[in-house]
C-alpha positions as MATLAB code, in Angstrom:
seq = 'MSTNPANLLREHGLQVTAQRLAVLRAVSARPHSTADSVAEEVRAEIGTISRQAVYDALGILVEKGLIRRIQPAGSPALYEDRVDDNHHHVICRTCGKTVDVDCAVGETPCLTAADDSGYQIDEAEVIYWGTCPECRAELQQSEP';
ca = [
     128.107  -14.628   40.396;
     129.513  -14.746   36.886;
     128.453  -12.402   34.093;
     129.505  -14.865   31.386;
     126.236  -16.349   30.036;
     127.607  -19.899   29.798;
     128.937  -19.741   33.353;
     125.611  -18.294   34.579;
     123.773  -21.266   33.110;
     126.187  -23.734   34.705;
     126.029  -21.954   38.091;
     122.252  -22.391   38.027;
     122.458  -26.078   37.133;
     121.436  -25.653   33.513;
     122.940  -27.296   30.476;
     124.601  -24.763   28.184;
     122.854  -24.770   24.808;
     123.051  -22.413   21.853;
     119.338  -21.662   22.267;
     119.609  -20.707   25.945;
     122.688  -18.588   25.309;
     120.971  -16.790   22.428;
     117.839  -16.171   24.502;
     119.919  -14.757   27.371;
     121.763  -12.446   24.975;
     118.515  -11.339   23.295;
     116.850  -10.467   26.608;
     119.982   -8.621   27.712;
     120.209   -6.680   24.448;
     116.517   -5.718   24.413;
     115.077   -5.531   27.927;
     111.277   -5.548   28.245;
     110.891   -7.603   25.059;
     108.028   -9.952   24.340;
     108.683  -13.622   23.621;
     108.055  -12.953   19.922;
     110.671  -10.175   19.907;
     113.125  -12.454   21.686;
     112.434  -15.165   19.079;
     113.162  -12.716   16.236;
     116.435  -11.695   17.867;
     117.435  -15.331   18.463;
     116.623  -16.316   14.876;
     118.786  -13.448   13.630;
     121.661  -14.816   15.723;
     121.438  -18.594   15.359;
     118.988  -19.240   12.535;
     116.048  -21.557   12.881;
     114.469  -22.032   16.304;
     110.874  -22.916   17.079;
     108.633  -20.577   19.009;
     108.145  -23.374   21.554;
     111.913  -23.674   22.088;
     112.071  -19.938   22.816;
     109.157  -20.189   25.265;
     110.782  -23.196   26.927;
     114.104  -21.365   27.276;
     112.397  -18.254   28.654;
     110.451  -20.377   31.128;
     113.469  -22.190   32.545;
     115.523  -18.978   32.701;
     112.720  -17.290   34.672;
     112.361  -20.343   36.924;
     116.097  -20.301   37.691;
     116.083  -16.539   38.350;
     118.331  -15.573   35.436;
     115.687  -13.363   33.844;
     112.477  -11.763   35.084;
     109.001  -11.974   33.565;
     106.521   -9.153   34.048;
     103.026   -9.050   32.631;
     101.406   -5.637   32.648;
      97.617   -5.558   32.324;
      96.522   -5.849   28.708;
     100.034   -6.665   27.532;
     101.920   -9.825   26.652;
     104.607  -10.923   29.076;
     107.834   -8.919   28.955;
     111.282  -10.265   29.816;
     114.335   -8.553   31.276;
     117.643   -9.567   32.783;
     117.615   -7.102   35.686;
     116.877   -9.560   38.463;
     119.195   -8.555   41.284;
     116.982   -5.897   42.835;
     113.375   -4.980   43.493;
     112.611   -2.374   40.861;
     109.455   -1.281   39.117;
     108.366   -0.170   35.651;
     106.741    2.766   33.921;
     104.828    2.030   30.715;
     103.617    4.440   28.050;
      99.892    4.028   27.385;
     100.390    5.246   23.811;
     103.374    3.315   22.438;
     103.968    0.687   25.128;
     107.582    1.703   25.803;
     108.637    0.272   29.157;
     111.476    1.543   31.336;
     112.826    0.610   34.749;
     112.070    2.710   37.826;
     114.182    2.162   40.907;
     112.382    1.313   44.122;
     112.532    3.891   46.888;
     115.909    3.933   48.580;
     116.353    3.153   52.233;
     114.011    0.675   53.842;
     112.152   -0.038   50.567;
     108.659    0.876   51.741;
     107.293   -0.883   48.663;
     108.085   -4.168   50.445;
     106.212   -3.198   53.597;
     102.532   -3.979   53.130;
      99.949   -2.424   55.426;
      98.827   -5.994   56.217;
     101.019   -8.853   55.008;
      98.488  -11.530   56.126;
     101.382  -13.586   57.455;
     103.249  -13.696   54.142;
     106.995  -13.174   53.949;
     107.102  -10.569   51.185;
     110.211  -10.621   48.983;
     109.083   -8.682   45.924;
     106.639   -5.924   45.058;
     105.469   -5.473   41.500;
     104.508   -1.876   40.855;
     103.702   -0.579   37.398;
     103.297    3.103   36.689;
     101.288    4.046   33.608;
     101.570    7.308   31.695;
     102.737    8.858   28.452;
     106.410    8.830   27.455;
     108.180   12.065   26.434;
     108.212   11.109   22.733;
     104.457   10.446   22.622;
     103.734   13.615   24.639;
     105.764   15.637   22.128;
     103.855   14.078   19.222;
     100.520   14.806   20.915;
     101.523   18.426   21.533;
     102.586   18.853   17.892;
      99.270   17.497   16.634;
      97.189   19.842   18.814;
      95.828   22.950   17.024;
];
């Protein structure tokens, strides 16, 4: 599979547009961004683009498997371009910073449900919640 954004679009049967290319680059540059953050990044690159055009581009890129959408509880959807593996996320409860966490190596037990109810499971979405090192340091500094 190509890493050139225009070729990726073509390989997935999508027309190459400036908007789609800019959205792909924005998601790649700032993983775990909201749609609004992606829109800001795209506007900085190509100028005027409607919010709806950004949402449309994000939607088709998710549908075609070029980017991934996650939606942690109480948070807007986040977008990333790491789609070639089953990985998870850890999110800071204080600042919302989100980072990738690799799935267990080996037989990926996260894909083996105790009871799959007949489903063929191909992805597990696990989100770990906690406090990032920066927020922990700030909390420790503010304690008496």
